[in-house]
mmCIF file of C-alpha atoms in Angstrom:
data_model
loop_
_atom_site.group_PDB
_atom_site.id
_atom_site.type_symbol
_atom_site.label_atom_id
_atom_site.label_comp_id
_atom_site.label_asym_id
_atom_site.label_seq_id
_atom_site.Cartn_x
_atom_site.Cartn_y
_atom_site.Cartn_z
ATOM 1 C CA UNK A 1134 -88.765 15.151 15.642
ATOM 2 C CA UNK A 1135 -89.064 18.288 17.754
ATOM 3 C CA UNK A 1136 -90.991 20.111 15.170
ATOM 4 C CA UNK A 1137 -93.273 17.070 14.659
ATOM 5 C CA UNK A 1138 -93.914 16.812 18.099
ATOM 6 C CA UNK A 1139 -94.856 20.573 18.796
ATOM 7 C CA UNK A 1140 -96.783 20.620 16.245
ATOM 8 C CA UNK A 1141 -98.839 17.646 17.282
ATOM 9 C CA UNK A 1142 -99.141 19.615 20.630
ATOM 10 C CA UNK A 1143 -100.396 23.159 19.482
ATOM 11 C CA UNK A 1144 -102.893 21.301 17.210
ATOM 12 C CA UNK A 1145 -104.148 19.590 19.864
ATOM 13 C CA UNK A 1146 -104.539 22.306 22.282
ATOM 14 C CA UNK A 1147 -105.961 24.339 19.342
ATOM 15 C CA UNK A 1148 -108.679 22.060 18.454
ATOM 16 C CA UNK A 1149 -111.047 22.423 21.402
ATOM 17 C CA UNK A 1150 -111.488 26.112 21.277
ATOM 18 C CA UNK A 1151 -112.113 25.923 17.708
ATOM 19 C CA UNK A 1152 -115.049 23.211 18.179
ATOM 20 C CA UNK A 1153 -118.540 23.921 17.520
ATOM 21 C CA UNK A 1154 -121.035 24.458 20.645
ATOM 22 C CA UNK A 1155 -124.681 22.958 20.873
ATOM 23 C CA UNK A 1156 -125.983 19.396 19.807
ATOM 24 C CA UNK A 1157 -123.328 17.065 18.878
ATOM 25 C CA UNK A 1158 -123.481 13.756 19.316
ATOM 26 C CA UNK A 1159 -121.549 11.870 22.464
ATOM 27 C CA UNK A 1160 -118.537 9.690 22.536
ATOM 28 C CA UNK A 1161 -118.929 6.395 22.788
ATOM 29 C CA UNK A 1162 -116.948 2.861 22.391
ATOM 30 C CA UNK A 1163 -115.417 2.037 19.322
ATOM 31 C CA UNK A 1164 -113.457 -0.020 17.039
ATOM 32 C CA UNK A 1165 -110.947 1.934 15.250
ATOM 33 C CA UNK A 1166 -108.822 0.839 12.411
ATOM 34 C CA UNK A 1167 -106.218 2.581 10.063
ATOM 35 C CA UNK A 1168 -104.075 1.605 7.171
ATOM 36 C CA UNK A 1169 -100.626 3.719 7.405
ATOM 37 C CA UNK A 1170 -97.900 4.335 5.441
ATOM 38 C CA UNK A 1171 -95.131 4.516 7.708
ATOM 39 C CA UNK A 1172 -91.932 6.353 6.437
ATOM 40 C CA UNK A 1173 -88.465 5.848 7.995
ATOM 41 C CA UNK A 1174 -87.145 8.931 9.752
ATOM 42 C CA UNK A 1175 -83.666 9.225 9.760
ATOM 43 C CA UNK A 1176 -83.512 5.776 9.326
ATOM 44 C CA UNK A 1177 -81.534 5.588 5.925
ATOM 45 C CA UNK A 1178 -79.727 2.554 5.888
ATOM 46 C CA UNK A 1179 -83.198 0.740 6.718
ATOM 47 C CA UNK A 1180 -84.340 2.995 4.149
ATOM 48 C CA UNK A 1181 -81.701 2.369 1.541
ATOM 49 C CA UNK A 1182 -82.640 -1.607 2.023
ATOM 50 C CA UNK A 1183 -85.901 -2.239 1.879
ATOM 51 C CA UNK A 1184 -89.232 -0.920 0.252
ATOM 52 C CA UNK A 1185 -92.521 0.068 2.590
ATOM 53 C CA UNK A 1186 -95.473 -1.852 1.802
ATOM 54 C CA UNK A 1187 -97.917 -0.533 4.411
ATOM 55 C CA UNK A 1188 -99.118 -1.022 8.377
ATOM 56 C CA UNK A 1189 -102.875 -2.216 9.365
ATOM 57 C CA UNK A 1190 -103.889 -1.538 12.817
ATOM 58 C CA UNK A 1191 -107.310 -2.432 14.934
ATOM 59 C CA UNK A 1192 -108.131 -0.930 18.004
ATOM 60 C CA UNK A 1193 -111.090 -1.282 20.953
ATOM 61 C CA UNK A 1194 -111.206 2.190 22.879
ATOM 62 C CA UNK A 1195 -113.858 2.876 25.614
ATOM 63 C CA UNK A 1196 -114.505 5.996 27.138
ATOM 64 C CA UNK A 1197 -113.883 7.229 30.201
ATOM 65 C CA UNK A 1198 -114.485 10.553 30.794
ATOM 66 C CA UNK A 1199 -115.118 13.864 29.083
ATOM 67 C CA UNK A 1200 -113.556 12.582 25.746
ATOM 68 C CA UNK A 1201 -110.667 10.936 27.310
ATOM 69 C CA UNK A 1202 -110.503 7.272 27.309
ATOM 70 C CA UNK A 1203 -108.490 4.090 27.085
ATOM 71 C CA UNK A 1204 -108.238 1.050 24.208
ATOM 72 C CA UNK A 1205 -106.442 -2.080 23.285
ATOM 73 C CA UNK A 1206 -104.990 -2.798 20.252
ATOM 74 C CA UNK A 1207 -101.867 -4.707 17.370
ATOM 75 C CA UNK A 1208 -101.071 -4.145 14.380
ATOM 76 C CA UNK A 1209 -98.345 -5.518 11.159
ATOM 77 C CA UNK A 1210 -95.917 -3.367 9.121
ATOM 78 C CA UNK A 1211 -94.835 -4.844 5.759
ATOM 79 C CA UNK A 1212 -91.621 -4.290 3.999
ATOM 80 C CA UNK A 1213 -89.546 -6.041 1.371
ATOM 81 C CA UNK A 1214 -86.211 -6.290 0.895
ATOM 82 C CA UNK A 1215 -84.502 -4.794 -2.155
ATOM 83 C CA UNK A 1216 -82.903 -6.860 -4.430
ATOM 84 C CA UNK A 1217 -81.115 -4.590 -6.571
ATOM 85 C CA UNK A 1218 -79.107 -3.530 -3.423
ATOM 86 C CA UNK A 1219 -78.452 -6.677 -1.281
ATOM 87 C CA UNK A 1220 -78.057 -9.619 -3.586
ATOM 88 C CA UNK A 1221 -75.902 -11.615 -4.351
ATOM 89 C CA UNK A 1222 -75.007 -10.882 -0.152
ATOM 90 C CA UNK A 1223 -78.683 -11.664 1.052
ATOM 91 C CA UNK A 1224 -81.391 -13.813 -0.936
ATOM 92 C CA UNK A 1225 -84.925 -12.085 -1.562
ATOM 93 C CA UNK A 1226 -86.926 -11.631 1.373
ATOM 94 C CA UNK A 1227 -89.716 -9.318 3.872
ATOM 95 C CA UNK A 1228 -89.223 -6.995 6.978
ATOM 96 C CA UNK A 1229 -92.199 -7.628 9.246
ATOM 97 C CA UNK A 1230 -93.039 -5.943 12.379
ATOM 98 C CA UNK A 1231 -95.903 -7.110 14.886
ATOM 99 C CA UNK A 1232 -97.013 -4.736 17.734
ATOM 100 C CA UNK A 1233 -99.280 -4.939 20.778
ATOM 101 C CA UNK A 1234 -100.283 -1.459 22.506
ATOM 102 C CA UNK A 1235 -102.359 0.227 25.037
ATOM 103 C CA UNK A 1236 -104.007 3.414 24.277
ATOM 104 C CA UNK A 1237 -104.658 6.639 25.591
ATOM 105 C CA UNK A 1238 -107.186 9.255 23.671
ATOM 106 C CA UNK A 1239 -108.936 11.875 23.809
ATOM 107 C CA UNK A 1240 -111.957 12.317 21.520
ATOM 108 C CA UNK A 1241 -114.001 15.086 20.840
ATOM 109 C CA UNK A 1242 -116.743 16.365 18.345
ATOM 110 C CA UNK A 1243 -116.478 19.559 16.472
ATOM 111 C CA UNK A 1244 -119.891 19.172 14.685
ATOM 112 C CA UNK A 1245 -122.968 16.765 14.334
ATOM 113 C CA UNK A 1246 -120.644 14.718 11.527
ATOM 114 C CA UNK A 1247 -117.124 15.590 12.486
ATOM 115 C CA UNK A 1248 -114.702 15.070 15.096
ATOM 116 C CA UNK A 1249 -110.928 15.013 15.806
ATOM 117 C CA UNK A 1250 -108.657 12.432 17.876
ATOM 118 C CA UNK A 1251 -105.396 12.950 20.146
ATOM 119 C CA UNK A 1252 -103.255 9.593 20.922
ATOM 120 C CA UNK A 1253 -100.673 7.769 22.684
ATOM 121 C CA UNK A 1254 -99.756 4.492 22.294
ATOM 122 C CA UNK A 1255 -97.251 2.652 24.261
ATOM 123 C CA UNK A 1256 -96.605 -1.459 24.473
ATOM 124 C CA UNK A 1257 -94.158 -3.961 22.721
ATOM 125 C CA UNK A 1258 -93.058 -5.050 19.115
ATOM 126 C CA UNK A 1259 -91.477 -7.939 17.350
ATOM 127 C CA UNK A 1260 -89.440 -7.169 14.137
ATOM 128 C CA UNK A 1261 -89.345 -10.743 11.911
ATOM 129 C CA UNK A 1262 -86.578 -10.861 9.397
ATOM 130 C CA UNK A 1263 -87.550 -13.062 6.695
ATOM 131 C CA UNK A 1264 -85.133 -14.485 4.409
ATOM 132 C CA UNK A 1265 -82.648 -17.619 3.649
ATOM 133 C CA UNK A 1266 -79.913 -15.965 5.802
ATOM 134 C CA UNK A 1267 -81.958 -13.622 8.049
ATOM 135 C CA UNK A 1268 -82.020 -13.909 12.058
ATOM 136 C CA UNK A 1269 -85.525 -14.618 12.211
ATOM 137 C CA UNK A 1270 -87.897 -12.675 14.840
ATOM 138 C CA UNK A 1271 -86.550 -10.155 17.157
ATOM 139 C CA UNK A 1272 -87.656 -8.766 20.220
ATOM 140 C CA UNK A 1273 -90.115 -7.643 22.142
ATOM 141 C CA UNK A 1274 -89.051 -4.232 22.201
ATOM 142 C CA UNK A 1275 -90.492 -1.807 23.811
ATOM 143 C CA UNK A 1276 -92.798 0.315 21.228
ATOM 144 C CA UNK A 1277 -94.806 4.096 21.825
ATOM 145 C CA UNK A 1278 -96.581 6.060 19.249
ATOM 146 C CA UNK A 1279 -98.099 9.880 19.214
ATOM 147 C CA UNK A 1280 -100.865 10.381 16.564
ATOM 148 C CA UNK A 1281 -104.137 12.232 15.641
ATOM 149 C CA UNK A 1282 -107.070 12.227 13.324
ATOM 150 C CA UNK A 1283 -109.906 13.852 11.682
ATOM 151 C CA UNK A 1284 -113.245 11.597 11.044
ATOM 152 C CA UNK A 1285 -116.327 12.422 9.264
ATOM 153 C CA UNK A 1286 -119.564 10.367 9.649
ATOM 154 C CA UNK A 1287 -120.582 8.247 6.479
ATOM 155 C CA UNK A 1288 -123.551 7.276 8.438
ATOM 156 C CA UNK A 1289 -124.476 7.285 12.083
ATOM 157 C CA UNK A 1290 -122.188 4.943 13.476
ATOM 158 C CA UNK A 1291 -120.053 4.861 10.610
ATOM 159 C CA UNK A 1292 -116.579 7.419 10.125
ATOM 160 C CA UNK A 1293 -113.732 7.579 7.995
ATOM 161 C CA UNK A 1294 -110.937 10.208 8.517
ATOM 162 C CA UNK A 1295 -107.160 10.786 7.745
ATOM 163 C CA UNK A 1296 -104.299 9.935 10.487
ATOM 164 C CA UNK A 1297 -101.257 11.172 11.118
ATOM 165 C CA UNK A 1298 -98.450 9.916 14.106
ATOM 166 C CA UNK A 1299 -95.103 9.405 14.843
ATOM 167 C CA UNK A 1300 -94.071 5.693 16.412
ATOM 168 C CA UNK A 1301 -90.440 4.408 17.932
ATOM 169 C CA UNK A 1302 -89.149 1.605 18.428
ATOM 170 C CA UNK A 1303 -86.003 0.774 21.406
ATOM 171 C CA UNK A 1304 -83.994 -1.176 18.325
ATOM 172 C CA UNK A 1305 -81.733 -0.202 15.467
ATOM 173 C CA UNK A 1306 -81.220 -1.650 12.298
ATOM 174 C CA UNK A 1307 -78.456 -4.129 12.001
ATOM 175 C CA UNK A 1308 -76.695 -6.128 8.968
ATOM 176 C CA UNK A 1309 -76.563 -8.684 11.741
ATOM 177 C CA UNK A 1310 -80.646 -8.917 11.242
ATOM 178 C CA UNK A 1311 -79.766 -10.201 7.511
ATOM 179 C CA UNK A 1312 -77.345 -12.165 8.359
ATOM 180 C CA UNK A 1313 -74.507 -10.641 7.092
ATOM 181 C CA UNK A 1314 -71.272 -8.421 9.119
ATOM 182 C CA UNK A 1315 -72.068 -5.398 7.066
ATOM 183 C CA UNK A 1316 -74.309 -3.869 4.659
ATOM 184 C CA UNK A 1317 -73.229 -4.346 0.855
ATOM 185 C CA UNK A 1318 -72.028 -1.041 -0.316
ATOM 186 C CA UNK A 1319 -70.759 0.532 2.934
ATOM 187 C CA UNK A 1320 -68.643 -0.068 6.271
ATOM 188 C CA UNK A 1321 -71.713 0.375 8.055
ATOM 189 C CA UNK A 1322 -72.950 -2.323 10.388
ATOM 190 C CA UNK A 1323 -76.088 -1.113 12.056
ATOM 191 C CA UNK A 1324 -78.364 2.421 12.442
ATOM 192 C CA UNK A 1325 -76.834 4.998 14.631
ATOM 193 C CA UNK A 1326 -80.888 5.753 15.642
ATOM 194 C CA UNK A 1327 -83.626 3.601 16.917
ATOM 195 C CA UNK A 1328 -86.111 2.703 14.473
ATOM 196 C CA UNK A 1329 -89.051 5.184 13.917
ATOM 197 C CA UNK A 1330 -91.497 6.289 11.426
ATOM 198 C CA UNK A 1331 -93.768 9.397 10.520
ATOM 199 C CA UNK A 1332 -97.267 8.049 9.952
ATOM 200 C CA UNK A 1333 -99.247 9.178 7.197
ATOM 201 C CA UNK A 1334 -102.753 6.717 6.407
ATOM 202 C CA UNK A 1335 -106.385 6.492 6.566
ATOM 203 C CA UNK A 1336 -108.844 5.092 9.263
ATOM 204 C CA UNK A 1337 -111.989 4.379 10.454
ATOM 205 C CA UNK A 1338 -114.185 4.534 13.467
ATOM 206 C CA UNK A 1339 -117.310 2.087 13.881
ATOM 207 C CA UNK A 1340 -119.160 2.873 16.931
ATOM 208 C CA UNK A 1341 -120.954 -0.056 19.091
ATOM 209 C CA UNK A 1342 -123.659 1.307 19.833
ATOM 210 C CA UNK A 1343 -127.328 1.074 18.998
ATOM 211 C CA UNK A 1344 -128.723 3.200 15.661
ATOM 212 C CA UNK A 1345 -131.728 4.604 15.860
ATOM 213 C CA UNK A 1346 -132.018 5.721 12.479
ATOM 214 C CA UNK A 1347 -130.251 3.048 10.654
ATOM 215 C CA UNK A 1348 -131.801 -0.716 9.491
ATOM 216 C CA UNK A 1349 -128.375 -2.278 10.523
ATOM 217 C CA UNK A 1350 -127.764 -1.607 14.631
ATOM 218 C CA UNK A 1351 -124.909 -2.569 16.453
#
């Protein structure tokens, strides 16, 4: 986590001095969303049982000043339980998480087509076990997230770009959220960590603004 996080830093810091000077285009309110893969870290019982399926997030962002600026947004994480590994102990079922955030960016463009993003995220989430002996929703919790991008224009208002973060949630992983004392296979009862993720996904950026160039204007 300490390597992910300082390189997230020096990247960030880096980025502006590398950015090219002269006419690029300004920053300007937006709808961002991002399909993510998130991957347990050092999570391995949650890892062990159940399989990732994916996270969608949307976001509204304004801005605020000189690339900085603030959004709203939620998004749902899918996972299923394993069968192979749980049953006959705990019938088929899914791992859902729901999340609400603020945001906290800062934006800037490195070219006429390109720019890069910088992150936080910080608000609640509800984890809903889903099976025939699960606990059922749990939560709010609180949630924060560190991430970054890099977008290139498709069209004028129009950008798609590759994400990667880091997210945490103030919960661990319990047998008790399957309904069960322990976890088939081991003594174990619950994570020894609070659950996070390294986020690996895709996005894109749809400014509201008006084109001047394009038949279809926002």
């Amino acid at each position: 986590m300490k390597r992910l996080t300082s390189l997230f830093l020096v990247t960030v810091l880096a980025m502006p001095a590398s950015a090219q000077r002269g006419n690029q285009p300004d920053v300007s309110s937006t709808i961002k969303g991002d399909l993510n893969l998130p991957i347990p870290f050092k999570n391995p019982l949650f890892t062990n049982y159940t399989d990732n399926v994916g996270q969608a997030c949307l976001t509204f962002q304004v801005p605020i000043s000189k690339g900085f600026g603030l959004g709203i947004g939620g998004g749902m994480w899918w996972t299923s339980l394993k069968e192979r590994t749980l049953q006959p102990f705990v019938p088929n079922g899914d791992v859902r998480r729901t999340i609400g955030f603020a945001k906290a960016q800062y934006e800037r463009y490195t070219g006429p087509v390109t720019f890069y993003e910088a992150s936080v995220k910080a608000g609640m989430a509800w984890y809903e076990f889903d099976c025939a002996s699960c606990a059922g929703t749990r939560g709010p919790v609180m949630y924060w997230a560190v991430g970054m991008g890099y977008f290139v224009h498709a069209s004028e208002n129009l950008a798609f770009g590759i994400t990667l973060g880091y997210d945490n949630s103030a919960r661990s992983f319990s047998a008790s959220d399957l309904g069960v004392a322990r976890f088939p296979g081991t003594q174990e009862s619950a994570e020894h960590r609070s659950m996070q993720n390294v986020l690996l996904g895709l996005g894109f950026s749809t400014r509201l603004r008006r084109s001047e160039r394009e038949a279809v204007t926002w």
